[in-house]
mmCIF file of C-alpha atoms and ligand atoms in Angstrom:
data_model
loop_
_atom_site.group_PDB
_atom_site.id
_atom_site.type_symbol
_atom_site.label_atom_id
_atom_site.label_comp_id
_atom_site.label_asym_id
_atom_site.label_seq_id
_atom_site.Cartn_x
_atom_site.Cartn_y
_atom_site.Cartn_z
ATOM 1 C CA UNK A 6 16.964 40.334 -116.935
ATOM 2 C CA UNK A 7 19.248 37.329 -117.201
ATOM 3 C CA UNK A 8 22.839 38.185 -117.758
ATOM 4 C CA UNK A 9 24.009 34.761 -119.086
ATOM 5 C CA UNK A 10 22.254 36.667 -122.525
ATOM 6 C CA UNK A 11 22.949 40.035 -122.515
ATOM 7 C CA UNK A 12 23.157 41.288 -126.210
ATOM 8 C CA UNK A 13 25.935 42.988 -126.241
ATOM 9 C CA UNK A 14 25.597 44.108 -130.293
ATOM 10 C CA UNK A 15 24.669 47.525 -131.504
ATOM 11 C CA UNK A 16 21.316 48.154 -133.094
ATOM 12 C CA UNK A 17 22.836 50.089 -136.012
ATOM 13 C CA UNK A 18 26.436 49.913 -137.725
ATOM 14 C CA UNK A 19 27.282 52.376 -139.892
ATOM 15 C CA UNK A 20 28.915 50.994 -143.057
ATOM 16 C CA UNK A 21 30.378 54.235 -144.809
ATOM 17 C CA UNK A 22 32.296 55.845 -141.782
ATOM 18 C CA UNK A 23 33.502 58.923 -143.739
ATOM 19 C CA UNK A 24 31.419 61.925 -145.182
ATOM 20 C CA UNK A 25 31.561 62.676 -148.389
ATOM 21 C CA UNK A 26 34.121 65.726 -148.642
ATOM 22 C CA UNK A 27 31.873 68.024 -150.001
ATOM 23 C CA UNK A 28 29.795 67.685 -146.644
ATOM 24 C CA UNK A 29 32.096 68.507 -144.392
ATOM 25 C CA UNK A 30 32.311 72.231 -143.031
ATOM 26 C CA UNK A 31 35.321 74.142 -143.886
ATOM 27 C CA UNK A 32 36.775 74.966 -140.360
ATOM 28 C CA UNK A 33 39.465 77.422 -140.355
ATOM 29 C CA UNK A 34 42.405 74.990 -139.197
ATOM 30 C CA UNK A 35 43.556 77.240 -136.801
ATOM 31 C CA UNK A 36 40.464 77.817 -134.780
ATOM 32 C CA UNK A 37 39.015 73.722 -134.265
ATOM 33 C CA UNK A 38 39.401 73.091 -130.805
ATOM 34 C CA UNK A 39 42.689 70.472 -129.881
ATOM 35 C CA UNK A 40 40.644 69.331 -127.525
ATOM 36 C CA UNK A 41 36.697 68.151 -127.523
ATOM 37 C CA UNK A 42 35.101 66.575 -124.150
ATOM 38 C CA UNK A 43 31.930 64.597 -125.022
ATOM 39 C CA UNK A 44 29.529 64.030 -121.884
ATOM 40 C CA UNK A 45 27.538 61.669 -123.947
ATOM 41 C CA UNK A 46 24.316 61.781 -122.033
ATOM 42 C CA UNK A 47 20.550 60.729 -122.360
ATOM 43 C CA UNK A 48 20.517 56.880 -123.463
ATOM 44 C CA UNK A 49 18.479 55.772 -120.940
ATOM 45 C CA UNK A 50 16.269 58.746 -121.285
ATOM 46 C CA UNK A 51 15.814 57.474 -125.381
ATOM 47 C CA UNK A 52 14.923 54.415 -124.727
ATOM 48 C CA UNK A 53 12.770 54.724 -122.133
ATOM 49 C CA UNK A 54 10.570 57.205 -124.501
ATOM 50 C CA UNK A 55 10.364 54.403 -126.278
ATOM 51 C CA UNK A 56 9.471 51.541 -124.071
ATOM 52 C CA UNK A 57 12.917 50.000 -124.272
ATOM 53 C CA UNK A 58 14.769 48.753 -121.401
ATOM 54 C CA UNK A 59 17.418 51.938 -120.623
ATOM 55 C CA UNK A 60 20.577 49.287 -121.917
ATOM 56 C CA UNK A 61 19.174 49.507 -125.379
ATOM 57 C CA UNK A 62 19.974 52.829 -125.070
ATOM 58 C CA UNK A 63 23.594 51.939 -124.243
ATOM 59 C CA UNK A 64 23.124 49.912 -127.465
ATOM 60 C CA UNK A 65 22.151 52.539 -129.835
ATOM 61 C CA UNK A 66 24.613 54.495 -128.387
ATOM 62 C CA UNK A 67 27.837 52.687 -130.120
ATOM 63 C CA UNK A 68 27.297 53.819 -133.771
ATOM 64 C CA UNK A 69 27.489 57.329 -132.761
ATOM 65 C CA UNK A 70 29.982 57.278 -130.374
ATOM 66 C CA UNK A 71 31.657 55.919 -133.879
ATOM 67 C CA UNK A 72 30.183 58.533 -136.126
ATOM 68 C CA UNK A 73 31.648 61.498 -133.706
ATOM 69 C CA UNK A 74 34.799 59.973 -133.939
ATOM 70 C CA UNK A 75 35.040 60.166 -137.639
ATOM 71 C CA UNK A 76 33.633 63.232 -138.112
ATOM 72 C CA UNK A 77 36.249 64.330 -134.814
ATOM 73 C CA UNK A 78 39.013 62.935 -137.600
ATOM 74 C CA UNK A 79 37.274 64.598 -140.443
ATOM 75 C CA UNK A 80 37.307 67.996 -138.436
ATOM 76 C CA UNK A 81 40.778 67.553 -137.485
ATOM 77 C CA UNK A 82 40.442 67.751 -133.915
ATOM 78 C CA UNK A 83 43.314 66.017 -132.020
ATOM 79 C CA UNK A 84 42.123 64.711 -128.304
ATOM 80 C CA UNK A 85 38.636 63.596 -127.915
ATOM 81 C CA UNK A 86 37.424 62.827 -124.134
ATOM 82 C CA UNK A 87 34.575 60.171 -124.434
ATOM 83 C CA UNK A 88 32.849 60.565 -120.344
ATOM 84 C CA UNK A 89 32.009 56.890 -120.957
ATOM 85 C CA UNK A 90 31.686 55.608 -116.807
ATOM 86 C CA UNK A 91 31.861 57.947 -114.215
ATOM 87 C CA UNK A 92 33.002 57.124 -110.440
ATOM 88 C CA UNK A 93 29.112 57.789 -109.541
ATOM 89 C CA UNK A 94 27.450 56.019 -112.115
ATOM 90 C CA UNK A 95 28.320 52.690 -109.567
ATOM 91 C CA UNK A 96 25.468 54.326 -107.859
ATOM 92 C CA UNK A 97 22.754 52.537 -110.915
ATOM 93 C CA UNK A 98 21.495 49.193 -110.508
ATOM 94 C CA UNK A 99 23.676 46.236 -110.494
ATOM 95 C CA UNK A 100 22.142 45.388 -113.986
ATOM 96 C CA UNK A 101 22.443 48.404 -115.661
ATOM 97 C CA UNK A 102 26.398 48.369 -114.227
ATOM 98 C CA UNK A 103 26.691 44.784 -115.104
ATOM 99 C CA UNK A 104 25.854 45.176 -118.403
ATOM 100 C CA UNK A 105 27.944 48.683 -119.375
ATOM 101 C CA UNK A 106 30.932 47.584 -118.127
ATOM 102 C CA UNK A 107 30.563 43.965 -120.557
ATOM 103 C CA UNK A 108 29.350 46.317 -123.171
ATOM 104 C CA UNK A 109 32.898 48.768 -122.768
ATOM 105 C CA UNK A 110 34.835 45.634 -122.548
ATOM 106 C CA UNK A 111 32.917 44.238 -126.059
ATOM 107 C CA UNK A 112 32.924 47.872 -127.722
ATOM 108 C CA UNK A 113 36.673 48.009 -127.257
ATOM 109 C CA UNK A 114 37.437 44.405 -128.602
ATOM 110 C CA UNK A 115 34.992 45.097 -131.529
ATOM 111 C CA UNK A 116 35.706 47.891 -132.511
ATOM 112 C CA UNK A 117 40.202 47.926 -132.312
ATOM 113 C CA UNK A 118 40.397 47.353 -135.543
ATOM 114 C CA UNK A 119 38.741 49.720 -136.920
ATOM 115 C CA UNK A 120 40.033 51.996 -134.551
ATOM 116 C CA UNK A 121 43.645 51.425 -135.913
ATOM 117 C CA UNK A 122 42.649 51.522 -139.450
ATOM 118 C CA UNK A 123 41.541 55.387 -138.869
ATOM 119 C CA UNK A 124 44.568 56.237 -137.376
ATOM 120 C CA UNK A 125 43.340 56.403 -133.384
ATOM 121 C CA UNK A 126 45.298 56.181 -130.661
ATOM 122 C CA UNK A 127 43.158 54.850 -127.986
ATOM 123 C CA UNK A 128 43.962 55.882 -124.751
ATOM 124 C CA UNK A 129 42.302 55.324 -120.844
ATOM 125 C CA UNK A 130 41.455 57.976 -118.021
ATOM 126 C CA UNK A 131 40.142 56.614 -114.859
ATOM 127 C CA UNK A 132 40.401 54.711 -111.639
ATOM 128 C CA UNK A 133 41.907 51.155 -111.674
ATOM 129 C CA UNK A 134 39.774 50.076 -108.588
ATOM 130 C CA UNK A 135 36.728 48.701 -108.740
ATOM 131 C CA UNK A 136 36.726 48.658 -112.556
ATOM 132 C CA UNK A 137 36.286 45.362 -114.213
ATOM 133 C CA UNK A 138 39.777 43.579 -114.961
ATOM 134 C CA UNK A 139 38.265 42.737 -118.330
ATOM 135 C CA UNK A 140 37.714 46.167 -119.214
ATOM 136 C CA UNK A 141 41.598 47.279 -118.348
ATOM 137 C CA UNK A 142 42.762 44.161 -119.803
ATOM 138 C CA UNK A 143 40.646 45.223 -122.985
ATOM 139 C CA UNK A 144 41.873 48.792 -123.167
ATOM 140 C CA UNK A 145 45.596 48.068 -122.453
ATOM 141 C CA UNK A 146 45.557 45.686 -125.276
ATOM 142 C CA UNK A 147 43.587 48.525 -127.366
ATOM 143 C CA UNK A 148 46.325 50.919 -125.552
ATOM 144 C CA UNK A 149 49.530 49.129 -126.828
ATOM 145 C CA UNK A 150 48.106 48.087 -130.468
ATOM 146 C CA UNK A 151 47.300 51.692 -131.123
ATOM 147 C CA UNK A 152 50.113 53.531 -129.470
ATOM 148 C CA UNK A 153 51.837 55.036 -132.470
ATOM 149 C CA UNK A 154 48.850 55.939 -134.396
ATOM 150 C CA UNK A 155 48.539 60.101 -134.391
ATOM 151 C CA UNK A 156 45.485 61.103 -136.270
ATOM 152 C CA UNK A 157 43.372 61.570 -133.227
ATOM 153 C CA UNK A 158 44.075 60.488 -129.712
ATOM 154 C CA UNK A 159 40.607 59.257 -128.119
ATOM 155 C CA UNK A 160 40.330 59.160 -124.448
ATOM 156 C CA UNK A 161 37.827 56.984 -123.191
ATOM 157 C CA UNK A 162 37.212 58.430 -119.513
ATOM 158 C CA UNK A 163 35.926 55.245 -117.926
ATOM 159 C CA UNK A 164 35.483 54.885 -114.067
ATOM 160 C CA UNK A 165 36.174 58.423 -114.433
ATOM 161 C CA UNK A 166 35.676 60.874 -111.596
ATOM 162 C CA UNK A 167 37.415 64.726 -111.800
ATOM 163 C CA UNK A 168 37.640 64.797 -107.869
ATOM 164 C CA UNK A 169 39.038 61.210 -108.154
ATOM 165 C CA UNK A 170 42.107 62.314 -110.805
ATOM 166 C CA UNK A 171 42.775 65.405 -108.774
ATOM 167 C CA UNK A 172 42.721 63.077 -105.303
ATOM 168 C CA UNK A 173 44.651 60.775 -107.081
ATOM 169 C CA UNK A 174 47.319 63.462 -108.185
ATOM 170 C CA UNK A 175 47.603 64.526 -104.745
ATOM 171 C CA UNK A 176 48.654 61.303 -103.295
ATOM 172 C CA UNK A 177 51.161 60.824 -106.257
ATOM 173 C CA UNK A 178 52.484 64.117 -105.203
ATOM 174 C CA UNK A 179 52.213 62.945 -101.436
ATOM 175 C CA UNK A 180 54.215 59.463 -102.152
ATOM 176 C CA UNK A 181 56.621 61.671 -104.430
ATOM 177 C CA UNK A 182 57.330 63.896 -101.792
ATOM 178 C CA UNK A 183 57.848 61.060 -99.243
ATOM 179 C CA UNK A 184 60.246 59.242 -101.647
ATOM 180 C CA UNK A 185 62.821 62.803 -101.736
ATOM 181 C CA UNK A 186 61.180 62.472 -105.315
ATOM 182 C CA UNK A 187 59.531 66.385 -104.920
ATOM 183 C CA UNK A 188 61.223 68.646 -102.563
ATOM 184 C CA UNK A 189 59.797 71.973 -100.366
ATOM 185 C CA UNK A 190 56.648 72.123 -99.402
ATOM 186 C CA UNK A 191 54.677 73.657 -101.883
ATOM 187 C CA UNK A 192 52.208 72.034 -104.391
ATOM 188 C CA UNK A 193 51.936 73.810 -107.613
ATOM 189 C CA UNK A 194 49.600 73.924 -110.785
ATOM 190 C CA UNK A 195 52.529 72.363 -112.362
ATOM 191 C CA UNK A 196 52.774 69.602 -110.023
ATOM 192 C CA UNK A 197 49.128 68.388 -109.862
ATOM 193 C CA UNK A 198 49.177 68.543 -114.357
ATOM 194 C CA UNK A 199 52.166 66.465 -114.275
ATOM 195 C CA UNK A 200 49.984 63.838 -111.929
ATOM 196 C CA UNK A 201 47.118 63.686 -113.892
ATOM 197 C CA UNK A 202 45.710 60.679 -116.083
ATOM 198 C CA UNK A 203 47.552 61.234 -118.660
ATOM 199 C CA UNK A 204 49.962 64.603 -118.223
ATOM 200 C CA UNK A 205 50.663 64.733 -121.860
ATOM 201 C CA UNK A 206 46.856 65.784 -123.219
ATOM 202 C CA UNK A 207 46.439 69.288 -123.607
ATOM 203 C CA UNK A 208 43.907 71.254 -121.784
ATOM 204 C CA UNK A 209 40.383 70.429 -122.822
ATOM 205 C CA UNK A 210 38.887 73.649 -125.385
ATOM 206 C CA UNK A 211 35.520 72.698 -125.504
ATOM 207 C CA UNK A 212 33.108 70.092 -123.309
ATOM 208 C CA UNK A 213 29.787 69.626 -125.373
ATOM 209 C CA UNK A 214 26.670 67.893 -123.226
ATOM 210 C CA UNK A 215 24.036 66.131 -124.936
ATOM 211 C CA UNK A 216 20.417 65.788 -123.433
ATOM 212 C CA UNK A 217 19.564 69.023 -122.465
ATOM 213 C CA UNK A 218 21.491 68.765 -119.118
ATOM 214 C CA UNK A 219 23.778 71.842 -118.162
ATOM 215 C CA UNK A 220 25.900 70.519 -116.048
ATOM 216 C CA UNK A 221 29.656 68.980 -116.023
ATOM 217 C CA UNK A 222 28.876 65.997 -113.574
ATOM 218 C CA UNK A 223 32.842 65.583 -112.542
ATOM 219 C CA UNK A 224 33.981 65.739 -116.219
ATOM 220 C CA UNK A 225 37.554 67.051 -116.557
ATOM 221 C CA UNK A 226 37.376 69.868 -113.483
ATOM 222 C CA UNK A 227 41.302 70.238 -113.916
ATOM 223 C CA UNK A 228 41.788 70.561 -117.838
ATOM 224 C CA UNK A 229 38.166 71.765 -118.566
ATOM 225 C CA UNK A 230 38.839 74.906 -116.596
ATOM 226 C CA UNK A 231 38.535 77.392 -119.183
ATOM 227 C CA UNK A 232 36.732 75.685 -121.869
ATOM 228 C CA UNK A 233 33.980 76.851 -123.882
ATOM 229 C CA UNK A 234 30.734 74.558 -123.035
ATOM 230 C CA UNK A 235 27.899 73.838 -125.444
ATOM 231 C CA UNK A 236 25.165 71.839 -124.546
ATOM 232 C CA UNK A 237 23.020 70.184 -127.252
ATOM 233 C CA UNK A 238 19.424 69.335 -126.772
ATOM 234 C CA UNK A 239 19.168 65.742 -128.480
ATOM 235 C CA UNK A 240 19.895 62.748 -126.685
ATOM 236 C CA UNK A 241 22.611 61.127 -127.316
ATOM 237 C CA UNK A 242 21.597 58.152 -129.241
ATOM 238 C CA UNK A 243 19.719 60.871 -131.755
ATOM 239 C CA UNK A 244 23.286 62.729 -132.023
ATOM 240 C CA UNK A 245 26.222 62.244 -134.077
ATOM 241 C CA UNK A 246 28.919 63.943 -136.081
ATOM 242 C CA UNK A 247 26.391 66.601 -137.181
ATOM 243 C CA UNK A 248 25.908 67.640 -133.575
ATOM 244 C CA UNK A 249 29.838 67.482 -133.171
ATOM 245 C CA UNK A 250 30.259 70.130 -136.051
ATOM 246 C CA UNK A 251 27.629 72.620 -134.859
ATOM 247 C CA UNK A 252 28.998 72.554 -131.508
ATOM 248 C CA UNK A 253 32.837 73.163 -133.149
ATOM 249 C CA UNK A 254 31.146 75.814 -135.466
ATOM 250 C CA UNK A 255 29.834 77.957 -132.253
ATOM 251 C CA UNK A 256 32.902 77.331 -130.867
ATOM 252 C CA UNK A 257 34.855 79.123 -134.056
ATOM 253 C CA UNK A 258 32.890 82.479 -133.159
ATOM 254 C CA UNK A 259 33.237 82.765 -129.441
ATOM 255 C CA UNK A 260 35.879 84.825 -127.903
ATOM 256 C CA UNK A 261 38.514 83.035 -125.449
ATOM 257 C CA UNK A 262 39.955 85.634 -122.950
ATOM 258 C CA UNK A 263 41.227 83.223 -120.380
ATOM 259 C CA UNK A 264 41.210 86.154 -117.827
ATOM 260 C CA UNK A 265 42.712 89.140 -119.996
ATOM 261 C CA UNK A 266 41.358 91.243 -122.066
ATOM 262 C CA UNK A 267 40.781 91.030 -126.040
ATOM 263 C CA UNK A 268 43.410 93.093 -127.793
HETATM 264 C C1 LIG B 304 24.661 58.361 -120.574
HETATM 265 O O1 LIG B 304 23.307 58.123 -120.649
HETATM 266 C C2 LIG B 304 25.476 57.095 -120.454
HETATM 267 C C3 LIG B 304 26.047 56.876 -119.122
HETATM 268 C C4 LIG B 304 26.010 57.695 -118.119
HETATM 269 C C5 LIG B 304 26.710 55.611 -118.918
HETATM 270 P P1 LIG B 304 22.436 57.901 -119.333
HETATM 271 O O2 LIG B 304 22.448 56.441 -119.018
HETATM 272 O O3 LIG B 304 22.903 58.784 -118.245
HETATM 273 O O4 LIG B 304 21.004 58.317 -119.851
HETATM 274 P P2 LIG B 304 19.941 59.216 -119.063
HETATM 275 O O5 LIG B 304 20.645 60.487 -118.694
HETATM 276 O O6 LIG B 304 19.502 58.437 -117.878
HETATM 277 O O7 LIG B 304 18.872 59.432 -120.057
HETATM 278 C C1 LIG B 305 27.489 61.798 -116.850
HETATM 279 O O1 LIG B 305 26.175 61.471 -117.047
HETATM 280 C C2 LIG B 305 28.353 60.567 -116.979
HETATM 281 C C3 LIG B 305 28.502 60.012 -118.323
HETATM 282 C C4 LIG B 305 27.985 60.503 -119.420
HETATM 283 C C5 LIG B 305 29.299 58.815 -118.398
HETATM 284 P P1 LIG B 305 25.190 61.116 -115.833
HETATM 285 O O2 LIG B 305 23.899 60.800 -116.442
HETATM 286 O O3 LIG B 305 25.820 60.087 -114.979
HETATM 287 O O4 LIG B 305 25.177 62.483 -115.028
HETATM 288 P P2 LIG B 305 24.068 63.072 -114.024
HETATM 289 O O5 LIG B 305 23.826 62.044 -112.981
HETATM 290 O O6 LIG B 305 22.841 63.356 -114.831
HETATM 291 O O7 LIG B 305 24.676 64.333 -113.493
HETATM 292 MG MG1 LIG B 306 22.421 60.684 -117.710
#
């Protein structure tokens, strides 16, 4: 595959990006989680059951990473994690690297606009090194345009590892300690939150997997510790805001004890 062509457009657009009212489920306000994580997994899976090269599968991928955003607004959730790159997917072929980091870079650019029209704060967690200079430079710009919007913050986790942003917390706390910054020597909870990503995001409530998979694969360790998990069956290019809802509608009914016990 020559890159000097990569296609670099999605398959399918959207054009109405918000349900009809009557459609959407009535979620008791105070039980949708603050906090979705989205391990958006099985593109390469889709297309290959279909013949395709696995990047078309990257492809069909953007209008429903899209469509789970708006129905994340309509739902009124507040942070949504989007695992987008992880630290081990450098481990796929050069191609298949080469061509989603240009796709992240062309997503982000295409798509700012109507990212600030909904009201979306875009935001970054990851690992500067090693990641493409055009990709920061894309979400920094995306980053400052956005940064007062509040109806959703949307964390795309890209060259995103957990063991990474907890290693990386550690030597903040190690350089903080050395600069009479941090005193004692203890490290707390406290001190590894504050050194995270992005400190301010609240704790994640519920990760959702697509694909089948049951596993995490180094997706928020730290702020995923006591979330619910639901794992969907489709892949992701088959998903969107539908799958979002059922997943926040199993969530409504389970029970969170976070270690007690229910009253
Ligand atoms: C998820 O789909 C997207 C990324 C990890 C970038 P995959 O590319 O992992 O698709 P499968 O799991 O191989 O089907
Ligand atoms: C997790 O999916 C990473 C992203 C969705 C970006 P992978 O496809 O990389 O995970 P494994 O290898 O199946 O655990
Ligand atoms: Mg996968």
């Amino acid at each position: 595959m020559s890159f000097e062509n990569v296609d670099y457009t999605s398959l399918n657009i959207p054009a109405a990006p918000f349900s009809n009212p009557s459609i959407i489920p009535d979620f008791p306000a105070d039980k949708v989680p603050r906090h979705i994580g989205v391990i958006m997994d099985g593109n390469g899976r889709w297309a290959q059951l279909q013949g395709l090269e696995r990047t078309r599968g990257h492809q069909a991928a953007e209008p429903v990473v899209f469509d789970t955003i708006a129905g994340a607004i309509e739902a009124g959730v507040r942070y949504l994690s989007l695992y987008t790159f992880s630290t081990e997917n450098w481990k796929r072929s050069p191609s298949e690297v080469r061509f989603l980091m240009g796709f992240s870079r062309d997503i982000i650019r295409r798509r700012v606009a109507q990212m600030d029209e909904w009201g979306v704060r875009v935001r970054w967690s990851g690992r500067r090194p090693r990641l493409w200079k055009s990709v920061i430079a894309e979400l920094e710009s995306a980053m400052e345009r956005t940064k007062s919007n509040k109806t959703i913050d949307v964390v795309f986790c890209i060259n995103y590892g957990g063991r990474a942003e907890i290693a990386d917390a550690c030597s903040d706390i190690l350089q903080a300690a050395r600069d009479g910054k941090i005193k004692g020597n203890k490290v707390t909870e406290k001190m590894i939150s504050d050194h995270l990503y992005n400190p301010d995001i609240p704790d994640c409530d519920l990760v959702i997997r697509t694909s089948g998979e049951h596993r995490t694969s180094n997706f928020l360790p730290w702020q995923a510790a006591y979330a619910e998990l639901s794992f969907a069956p489709e892949l992701f290019p088959e998903c969107g805001r539908e799958v979002l809802w059922r997943s926040i509608d199993e969530y409504v009914s389970r029970d969170r004890r976070f270690g007690g016990v229910k009253k």
